[in-house]
JSON list of C-alpha atoms in Angstrom, two decimals:
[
{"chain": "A", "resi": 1, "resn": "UNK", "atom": "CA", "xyz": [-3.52, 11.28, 17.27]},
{"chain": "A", "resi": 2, "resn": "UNK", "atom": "CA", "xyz": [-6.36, 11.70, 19.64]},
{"chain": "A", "resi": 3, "resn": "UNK", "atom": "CA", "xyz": [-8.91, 11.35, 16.62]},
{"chain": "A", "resi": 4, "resn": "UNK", "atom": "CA", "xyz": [-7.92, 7.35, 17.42]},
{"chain": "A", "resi": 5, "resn": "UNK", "atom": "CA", "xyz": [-9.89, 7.44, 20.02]},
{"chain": "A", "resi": 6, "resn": "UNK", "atom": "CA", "xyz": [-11.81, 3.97, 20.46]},
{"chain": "A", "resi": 7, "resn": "UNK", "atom": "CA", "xyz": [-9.96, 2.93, 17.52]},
{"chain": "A", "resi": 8, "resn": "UNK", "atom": "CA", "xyz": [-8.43, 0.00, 18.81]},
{"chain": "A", "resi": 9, "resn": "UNK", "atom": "CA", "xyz": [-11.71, -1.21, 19.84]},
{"chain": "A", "resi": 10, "resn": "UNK", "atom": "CA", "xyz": [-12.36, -1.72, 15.87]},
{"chain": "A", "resi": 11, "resn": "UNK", "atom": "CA", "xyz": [-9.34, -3.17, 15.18]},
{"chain": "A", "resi": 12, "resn": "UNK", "atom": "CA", "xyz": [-9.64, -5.66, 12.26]},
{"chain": "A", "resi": 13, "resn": "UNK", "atom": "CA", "xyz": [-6.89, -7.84, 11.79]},
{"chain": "A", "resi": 14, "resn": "UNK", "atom": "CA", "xyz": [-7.30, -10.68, 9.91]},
{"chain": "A", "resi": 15, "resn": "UNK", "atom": "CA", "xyz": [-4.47, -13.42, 8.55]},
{"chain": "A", "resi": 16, "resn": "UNK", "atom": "CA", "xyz": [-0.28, -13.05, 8.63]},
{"chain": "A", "resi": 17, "resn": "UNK", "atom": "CA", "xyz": [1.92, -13.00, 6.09]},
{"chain": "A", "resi": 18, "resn": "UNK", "atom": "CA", "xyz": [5.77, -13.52, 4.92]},
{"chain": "A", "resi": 19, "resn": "UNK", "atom": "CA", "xyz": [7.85, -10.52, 3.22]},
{"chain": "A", "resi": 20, "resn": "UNK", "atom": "CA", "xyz": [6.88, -9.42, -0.34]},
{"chain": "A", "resi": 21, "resn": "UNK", "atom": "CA", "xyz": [4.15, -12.41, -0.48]},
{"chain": "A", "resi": 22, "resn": "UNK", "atom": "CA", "xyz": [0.70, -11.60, -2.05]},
{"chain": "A", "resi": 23, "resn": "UNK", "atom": "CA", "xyz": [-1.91, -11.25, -0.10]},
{"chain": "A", "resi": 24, "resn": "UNK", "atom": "CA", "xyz": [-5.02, -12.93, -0.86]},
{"chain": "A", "resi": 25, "resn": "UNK", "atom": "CA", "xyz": [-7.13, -10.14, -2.56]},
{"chain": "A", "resi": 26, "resn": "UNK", "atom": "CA", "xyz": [-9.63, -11.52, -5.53]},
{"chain": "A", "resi": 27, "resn": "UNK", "atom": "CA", "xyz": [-7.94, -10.01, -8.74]},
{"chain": "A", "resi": 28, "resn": "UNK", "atom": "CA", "xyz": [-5.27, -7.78, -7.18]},
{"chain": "A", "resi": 29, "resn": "UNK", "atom": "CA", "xyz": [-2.45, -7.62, -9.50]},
{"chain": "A", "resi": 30, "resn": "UNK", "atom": "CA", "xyz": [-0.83, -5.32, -7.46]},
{"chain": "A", "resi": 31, "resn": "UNK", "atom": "CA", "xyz": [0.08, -4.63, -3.84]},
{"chain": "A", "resi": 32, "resn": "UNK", "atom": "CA", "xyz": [-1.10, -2.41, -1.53]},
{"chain": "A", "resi": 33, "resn": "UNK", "atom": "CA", "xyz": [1.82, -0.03, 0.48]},
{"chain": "A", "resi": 34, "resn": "UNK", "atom": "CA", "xyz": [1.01, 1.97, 3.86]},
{"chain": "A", "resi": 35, "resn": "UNK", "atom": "CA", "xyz": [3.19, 4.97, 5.15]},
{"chain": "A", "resi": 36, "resn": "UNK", "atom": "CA", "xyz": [2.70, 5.68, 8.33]},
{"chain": "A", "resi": 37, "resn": "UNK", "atom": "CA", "xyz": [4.10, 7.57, 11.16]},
{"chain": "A", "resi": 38, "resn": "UNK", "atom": "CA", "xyz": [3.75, 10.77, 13.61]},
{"chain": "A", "resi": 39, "resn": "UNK", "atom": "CA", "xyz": [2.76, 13.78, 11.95]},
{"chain": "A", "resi": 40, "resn": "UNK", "atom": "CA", "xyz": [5.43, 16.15, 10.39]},
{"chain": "A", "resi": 41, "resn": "UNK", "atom": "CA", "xyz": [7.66, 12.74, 9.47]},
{"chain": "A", "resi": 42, "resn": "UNK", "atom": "CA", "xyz": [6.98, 13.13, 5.71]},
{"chain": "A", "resi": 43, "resn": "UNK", "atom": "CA", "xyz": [4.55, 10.50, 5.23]},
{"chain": "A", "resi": 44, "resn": "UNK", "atom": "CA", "xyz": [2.72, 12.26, 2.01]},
{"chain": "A", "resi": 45, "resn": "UNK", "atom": "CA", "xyz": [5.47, 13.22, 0.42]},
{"chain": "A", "resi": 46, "resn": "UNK", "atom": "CA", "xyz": [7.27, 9.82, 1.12]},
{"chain": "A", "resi": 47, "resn": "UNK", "atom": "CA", "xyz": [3.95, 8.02, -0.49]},
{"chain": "A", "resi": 48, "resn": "UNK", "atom": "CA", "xyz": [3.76, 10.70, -3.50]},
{"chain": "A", "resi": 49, "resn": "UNK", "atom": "CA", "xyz": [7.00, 9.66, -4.45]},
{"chain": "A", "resi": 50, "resn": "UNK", "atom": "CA", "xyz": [6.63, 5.82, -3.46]},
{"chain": "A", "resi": 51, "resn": "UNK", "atom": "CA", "xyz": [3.45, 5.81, -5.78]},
{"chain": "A", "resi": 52, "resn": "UNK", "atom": "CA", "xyz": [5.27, 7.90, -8.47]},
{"chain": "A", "resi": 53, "resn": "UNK", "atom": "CA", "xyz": [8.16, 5.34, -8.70]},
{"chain": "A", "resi": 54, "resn": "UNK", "atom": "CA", "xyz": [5.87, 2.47, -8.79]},
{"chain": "A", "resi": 55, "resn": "UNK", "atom": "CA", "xyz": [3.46, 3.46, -10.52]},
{"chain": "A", "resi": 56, "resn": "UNK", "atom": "CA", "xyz": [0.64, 3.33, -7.90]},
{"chain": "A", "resi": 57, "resn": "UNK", "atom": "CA", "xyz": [-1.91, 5.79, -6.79]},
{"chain": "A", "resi": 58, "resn": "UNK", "atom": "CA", "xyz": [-1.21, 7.27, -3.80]},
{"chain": "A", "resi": 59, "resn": "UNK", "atom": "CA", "xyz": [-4.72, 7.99, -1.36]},
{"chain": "A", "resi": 60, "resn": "UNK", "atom": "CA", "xyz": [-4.22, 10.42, 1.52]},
{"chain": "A", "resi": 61, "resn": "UNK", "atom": "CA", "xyz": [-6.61, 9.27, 4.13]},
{"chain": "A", "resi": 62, "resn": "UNK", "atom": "CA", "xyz": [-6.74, 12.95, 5.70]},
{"chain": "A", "resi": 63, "resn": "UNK", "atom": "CA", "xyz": [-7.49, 14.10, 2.51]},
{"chain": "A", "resi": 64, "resn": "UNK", "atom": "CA", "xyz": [-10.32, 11.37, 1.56]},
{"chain": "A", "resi": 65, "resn": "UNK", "atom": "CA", "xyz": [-12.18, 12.35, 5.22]},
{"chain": "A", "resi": 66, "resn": "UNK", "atom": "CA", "xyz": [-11.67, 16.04, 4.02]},
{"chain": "A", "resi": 67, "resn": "UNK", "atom": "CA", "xyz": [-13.64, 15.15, 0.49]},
{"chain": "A", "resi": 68, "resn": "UNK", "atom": "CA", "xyz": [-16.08, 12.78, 2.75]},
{"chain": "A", "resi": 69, "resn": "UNK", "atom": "CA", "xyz": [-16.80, 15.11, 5.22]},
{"chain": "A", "resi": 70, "resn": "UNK", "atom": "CA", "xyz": [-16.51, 12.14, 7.07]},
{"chain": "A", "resi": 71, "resn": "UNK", "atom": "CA", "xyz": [-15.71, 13.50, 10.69]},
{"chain": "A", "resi": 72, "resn": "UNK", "atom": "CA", "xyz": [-17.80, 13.05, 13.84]},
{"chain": "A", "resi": 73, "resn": "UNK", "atom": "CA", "xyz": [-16.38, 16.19, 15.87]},
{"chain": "A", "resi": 74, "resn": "UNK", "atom": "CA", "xyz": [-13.93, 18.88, 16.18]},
{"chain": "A", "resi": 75, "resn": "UNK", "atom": "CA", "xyz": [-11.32, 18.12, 19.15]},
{"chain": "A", "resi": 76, "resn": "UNK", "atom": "CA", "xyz": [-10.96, 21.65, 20.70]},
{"chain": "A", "resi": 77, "resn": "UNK", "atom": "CA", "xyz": [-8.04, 20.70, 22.46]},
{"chain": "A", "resi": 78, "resn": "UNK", "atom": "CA", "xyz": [-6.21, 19.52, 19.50]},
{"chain": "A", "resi": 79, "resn": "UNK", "atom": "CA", "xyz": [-7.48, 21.49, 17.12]},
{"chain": "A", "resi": 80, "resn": "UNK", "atom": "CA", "xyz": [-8.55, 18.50, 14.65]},
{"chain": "A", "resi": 81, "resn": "UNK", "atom": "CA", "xyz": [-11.55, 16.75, 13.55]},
{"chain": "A", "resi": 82, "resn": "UNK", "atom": "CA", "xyz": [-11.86, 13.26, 14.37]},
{"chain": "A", "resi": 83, "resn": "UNK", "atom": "CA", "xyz": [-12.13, 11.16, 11.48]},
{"chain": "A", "resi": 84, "resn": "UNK", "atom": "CA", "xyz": [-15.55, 9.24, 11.00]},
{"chain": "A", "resi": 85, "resn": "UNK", "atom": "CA", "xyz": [-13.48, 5.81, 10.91]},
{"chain": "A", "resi": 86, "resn": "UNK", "atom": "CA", "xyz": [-16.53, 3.67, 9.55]},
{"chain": "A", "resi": 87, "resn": "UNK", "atom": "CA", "xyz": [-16.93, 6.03, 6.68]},
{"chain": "A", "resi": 88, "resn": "UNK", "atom": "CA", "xyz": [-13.78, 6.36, 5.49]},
{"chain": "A", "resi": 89, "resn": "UNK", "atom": "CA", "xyz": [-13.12, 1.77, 5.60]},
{"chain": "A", "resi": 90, "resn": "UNK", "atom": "CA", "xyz": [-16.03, 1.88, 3.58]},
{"chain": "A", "resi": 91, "resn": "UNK", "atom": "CA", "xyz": [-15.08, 4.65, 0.75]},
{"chain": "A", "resi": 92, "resn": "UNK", "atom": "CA", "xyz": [-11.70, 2.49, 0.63]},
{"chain": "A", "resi": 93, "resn": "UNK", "atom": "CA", "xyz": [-12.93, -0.82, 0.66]},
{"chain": "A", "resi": 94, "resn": "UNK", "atom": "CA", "xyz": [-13.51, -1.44, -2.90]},
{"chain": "A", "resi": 95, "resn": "UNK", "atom": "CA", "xyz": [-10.31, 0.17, -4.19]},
{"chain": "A", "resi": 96, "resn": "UNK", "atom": "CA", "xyz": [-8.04, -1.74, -1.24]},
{"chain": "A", "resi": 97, "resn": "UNK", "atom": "CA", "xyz": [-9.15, -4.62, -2.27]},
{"chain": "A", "resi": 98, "resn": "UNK", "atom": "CA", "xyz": [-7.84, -4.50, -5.90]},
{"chain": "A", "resi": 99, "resn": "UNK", "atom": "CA", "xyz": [-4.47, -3.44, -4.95]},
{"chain": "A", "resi": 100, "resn": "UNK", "atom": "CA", "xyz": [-2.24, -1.07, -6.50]},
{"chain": "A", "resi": 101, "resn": "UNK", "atom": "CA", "xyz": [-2.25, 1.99, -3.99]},
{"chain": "A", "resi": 102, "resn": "UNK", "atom": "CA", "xyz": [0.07, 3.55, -1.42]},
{"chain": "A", "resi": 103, "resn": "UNK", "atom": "CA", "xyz": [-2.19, 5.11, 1.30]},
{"chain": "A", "resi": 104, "resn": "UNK", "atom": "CA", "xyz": [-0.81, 7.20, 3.99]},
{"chain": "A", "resi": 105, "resn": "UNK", "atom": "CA", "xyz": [-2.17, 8.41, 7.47]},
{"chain": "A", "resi": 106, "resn": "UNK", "atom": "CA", "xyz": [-0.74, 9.08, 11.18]},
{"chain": "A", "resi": 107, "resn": "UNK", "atom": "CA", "xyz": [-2.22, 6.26, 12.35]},
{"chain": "A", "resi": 108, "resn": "UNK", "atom": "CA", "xyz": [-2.18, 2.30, 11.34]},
{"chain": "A", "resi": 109, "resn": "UNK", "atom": "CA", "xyz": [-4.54, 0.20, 13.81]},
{"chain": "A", "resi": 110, "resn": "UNK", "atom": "CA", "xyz": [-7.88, 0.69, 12.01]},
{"chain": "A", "resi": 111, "resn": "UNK", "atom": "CA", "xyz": [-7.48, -0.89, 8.50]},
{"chain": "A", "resi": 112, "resn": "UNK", "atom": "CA", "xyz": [-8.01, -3.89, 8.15]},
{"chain": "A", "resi": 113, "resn": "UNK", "atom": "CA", "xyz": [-4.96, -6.14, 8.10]},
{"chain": "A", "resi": 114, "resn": "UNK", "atom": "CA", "xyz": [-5.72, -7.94, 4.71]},
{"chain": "A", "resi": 115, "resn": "UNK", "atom": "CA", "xyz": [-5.12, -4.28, 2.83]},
{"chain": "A", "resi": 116, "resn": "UNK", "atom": "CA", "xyz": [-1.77, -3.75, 2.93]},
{"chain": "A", "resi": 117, "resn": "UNK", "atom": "CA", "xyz": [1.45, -5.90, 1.59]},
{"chain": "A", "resi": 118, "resn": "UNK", "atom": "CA", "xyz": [4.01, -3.76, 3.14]},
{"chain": "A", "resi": 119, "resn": "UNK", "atom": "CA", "xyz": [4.13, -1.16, 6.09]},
{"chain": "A", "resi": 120, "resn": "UNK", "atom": "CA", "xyz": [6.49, 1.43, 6.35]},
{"chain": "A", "resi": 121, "resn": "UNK", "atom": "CA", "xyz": [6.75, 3.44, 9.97]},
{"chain": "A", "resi": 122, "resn": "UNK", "atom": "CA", "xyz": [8.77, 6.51, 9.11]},
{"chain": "A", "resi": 123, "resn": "UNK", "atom": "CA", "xyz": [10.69, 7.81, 11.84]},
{"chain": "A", "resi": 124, "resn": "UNK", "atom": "CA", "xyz": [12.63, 11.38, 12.53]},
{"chain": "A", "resi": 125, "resn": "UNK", "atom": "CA", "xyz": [14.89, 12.85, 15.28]},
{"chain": "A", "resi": 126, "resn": "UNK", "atom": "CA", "xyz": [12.29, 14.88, 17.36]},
{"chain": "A", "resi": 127, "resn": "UNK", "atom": "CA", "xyz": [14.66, 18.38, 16.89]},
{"chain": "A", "resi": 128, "resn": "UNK", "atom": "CA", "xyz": [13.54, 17.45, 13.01]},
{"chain": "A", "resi": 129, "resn": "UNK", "atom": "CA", "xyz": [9.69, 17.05, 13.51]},
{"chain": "A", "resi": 130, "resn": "UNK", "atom": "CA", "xyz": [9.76, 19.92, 16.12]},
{"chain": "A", "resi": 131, "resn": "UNK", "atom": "CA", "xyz": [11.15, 22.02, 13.32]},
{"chain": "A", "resi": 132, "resn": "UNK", "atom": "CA", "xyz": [8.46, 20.59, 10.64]},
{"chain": "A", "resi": 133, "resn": "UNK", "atom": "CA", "xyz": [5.65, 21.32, 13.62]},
{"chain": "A", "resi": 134, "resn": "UNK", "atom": "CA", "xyz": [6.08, 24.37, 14.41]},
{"chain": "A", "resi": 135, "resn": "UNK", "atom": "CA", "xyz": [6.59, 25.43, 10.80]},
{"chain": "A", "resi": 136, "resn": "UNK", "atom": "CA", "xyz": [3.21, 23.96, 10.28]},
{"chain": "A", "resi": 137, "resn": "UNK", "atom": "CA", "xyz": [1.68, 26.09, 13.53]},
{"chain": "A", "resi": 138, "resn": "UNK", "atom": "CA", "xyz": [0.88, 23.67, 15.65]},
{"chain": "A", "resi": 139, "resn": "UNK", "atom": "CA", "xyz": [-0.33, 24.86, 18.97]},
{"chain": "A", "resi": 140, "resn": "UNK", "atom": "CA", "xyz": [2.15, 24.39, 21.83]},
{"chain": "A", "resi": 141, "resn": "UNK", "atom": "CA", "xyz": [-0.15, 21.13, 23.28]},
{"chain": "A", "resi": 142, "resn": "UNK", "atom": "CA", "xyz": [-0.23, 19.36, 19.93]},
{"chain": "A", "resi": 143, "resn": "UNK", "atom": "CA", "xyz": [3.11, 19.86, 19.44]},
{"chain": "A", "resi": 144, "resn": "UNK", "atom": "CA", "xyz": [4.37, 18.16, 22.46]},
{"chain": "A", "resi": 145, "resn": "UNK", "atom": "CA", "xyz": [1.80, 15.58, 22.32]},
{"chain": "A", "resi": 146, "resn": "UNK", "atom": "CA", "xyz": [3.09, 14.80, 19.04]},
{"chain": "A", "resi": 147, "resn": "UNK", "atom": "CA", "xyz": [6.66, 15.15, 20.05]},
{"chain": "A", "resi": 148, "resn": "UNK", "atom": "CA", "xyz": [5.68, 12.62, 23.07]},
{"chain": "A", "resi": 149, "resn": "UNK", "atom": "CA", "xyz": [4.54, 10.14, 20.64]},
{"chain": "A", "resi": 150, "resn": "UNK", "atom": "CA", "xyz": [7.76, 9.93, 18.10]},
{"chain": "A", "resi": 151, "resn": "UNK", "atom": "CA", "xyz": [9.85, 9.53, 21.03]},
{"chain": "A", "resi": 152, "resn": "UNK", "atom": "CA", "xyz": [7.38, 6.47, 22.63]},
{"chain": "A", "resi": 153, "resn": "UNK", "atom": "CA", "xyz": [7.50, 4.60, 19.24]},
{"chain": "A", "resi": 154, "resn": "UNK", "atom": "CA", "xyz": [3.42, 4.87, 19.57]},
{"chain": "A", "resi": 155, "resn": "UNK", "atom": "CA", "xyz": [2.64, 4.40, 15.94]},
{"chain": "A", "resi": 156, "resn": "UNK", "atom": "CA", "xyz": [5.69, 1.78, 15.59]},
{"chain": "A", "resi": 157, "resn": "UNK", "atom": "CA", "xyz": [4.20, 0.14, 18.43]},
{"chain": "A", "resi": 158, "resn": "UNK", "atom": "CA", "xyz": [0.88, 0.07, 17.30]},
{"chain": "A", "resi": 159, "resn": "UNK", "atom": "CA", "xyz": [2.16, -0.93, 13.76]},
{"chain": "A", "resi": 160, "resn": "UNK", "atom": "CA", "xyz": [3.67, -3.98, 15.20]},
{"chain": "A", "resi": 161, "resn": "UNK", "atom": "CA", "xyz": [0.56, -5.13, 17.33]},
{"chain": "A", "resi": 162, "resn": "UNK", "atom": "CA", "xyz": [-1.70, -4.54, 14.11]},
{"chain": "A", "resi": 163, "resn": "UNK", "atom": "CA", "xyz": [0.54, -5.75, 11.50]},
{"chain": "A", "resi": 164, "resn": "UNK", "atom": "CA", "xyz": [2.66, -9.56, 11.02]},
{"chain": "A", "resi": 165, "resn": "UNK", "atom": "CA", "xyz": [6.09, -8.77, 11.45]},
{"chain": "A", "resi": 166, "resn": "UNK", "atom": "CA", "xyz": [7.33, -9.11, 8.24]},
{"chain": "A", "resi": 167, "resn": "UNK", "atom": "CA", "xyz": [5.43, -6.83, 6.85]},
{"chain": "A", "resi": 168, "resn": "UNK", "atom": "CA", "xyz": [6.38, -3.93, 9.46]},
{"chain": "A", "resi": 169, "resn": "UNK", "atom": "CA", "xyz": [9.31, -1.72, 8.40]},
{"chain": "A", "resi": 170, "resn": "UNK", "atom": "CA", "xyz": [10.61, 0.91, 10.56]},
{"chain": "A", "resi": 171, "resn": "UNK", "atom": "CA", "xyz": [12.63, 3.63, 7.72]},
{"chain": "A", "resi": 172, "resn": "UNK", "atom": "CA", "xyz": [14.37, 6.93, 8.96]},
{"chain": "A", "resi": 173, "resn": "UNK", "atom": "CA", "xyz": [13.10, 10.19, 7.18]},
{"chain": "A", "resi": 174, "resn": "UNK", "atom": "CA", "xyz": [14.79, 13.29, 7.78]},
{"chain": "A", "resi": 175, "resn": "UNK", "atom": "CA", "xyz": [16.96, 14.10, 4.43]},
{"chain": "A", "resi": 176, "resn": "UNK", "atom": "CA", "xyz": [16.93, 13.92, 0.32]},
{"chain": "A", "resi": 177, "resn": "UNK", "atom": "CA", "xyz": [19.66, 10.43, 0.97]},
{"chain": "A", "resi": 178, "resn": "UNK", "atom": "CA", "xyz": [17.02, 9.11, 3.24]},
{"chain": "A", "resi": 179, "resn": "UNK", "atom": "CA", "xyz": [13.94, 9.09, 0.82]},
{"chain": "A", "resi": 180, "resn": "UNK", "atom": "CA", "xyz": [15.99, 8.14, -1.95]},
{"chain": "A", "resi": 181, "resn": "UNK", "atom": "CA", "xyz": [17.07, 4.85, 0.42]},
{"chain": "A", "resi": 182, "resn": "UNK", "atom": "CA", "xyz": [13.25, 4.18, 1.46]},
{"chain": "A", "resi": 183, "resn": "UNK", "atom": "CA", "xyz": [12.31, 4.64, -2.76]},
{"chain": "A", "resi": 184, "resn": "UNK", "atom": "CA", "xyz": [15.01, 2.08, -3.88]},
{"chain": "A", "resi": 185, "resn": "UNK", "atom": "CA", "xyz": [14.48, -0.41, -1.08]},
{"chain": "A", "resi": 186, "resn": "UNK", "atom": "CA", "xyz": [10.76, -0.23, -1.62]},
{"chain": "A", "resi": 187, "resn": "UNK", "atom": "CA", "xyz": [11.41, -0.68, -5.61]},
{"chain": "A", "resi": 188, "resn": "UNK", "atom": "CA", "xyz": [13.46, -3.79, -4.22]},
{"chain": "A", "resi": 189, "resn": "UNK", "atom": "CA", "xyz": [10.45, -5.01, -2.52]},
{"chain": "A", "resi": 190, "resn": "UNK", "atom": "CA", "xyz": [7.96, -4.65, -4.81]},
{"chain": "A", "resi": 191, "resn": "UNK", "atom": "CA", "xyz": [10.17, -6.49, -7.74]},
{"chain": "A", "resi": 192, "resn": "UNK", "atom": "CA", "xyz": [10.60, -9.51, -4.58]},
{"chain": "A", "resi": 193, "resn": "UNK", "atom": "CA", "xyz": [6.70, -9.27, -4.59]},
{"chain": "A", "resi": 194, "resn": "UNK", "atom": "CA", "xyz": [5.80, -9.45, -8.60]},
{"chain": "A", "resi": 195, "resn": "UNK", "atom": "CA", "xyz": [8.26, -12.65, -8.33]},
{"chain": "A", "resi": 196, "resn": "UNK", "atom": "CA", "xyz": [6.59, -13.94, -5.78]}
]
């Protein structure tokens, strides 16, 4: 999370809007979905699957700054780059603006406002995500900073400052029962928004 740093500085928010509306993006036929949440809460698999059902492409912001090379240090004491913010906006810009993709990331605050339709904070018990974390290696520090942050609600909290409150959605994510709930009621949504 510390790769945010001076993020909120650039925050770019930009109009509100009611559930499964359309936002106003010249030509986009389709909306645009992000996944969010602390790491280890399933937030690429959750948008794989999302995009799969829906028939979306999913974009994995990590992954895009990984093909970019578009970081501006390594964070010793987290052991992560920092993401090049600017850089990556601007490689997503075009595409965002057409609609029809389910991007996920850790973090919500920096994109623009206008980009996304629907938000969806995934959440999981923190004996769950310290399970997923350590499995992944995580150093003892990231671990618990991570930890720290599920149980403070940071990226809820920060989803709710950067995002109208409709379009917010806070969805548990810890079994098979609870994907297949956030995959139907997204499907739900999404048929609310092509009516809309």
């Amino acid at each position: 999370m510390a790769e945010l740093a001076g993020a909120a500085d650039r925050k770019r928010k930009s109009e509100e809007t009611a559930p499964a509306q359309k936002r106003d993006r010249k030509g986009a036929a389709r909306p645009n979905i992000l996944v969010t949440g602390t790491p280890g809460v399933g937030k690429t698999r959750a948008a794989e699957a999302i995009a799969a059902r829906l028939g979306l492409q999913r974009l994995g912001v990590s992954e895009l700054a990984k093909s970019l090379k578009a970081f501006e240090e390594f964070d010793e004491m987290r052991q992560c780059q920092v993401l090049d913010e600017d850089r990556v906006l601007d490689a997503m810009e075009p595409d965002l603006g057409r609609g029809g993709f389910v991007v996920d990331y850790h973090a919500c605050e920096l994109f623009p406002e206008r980009w996304f339709d629907l938000v969806l904070v995934l959440r999981v018990g923190t004996e769950t995500l310290y399970d997923r974390l350590t499995a992944r290696g995580y150093p003892e520090p990231k671990l618990q900073e991570n930890l720290q942050c599920e149980i403070m609600q940071v990226v809820l909290e920060e989803a709710r400052e950067a995002y109208a409150a409709e379009v917010v959605v806070e969805l548990r994510n810890e079994s098979e029962a609870d994907l297949e709930s956030i995959l139907a009621r997204v499907a739900a949504w999404r048929d609310a928004w092509n009516n809309s």
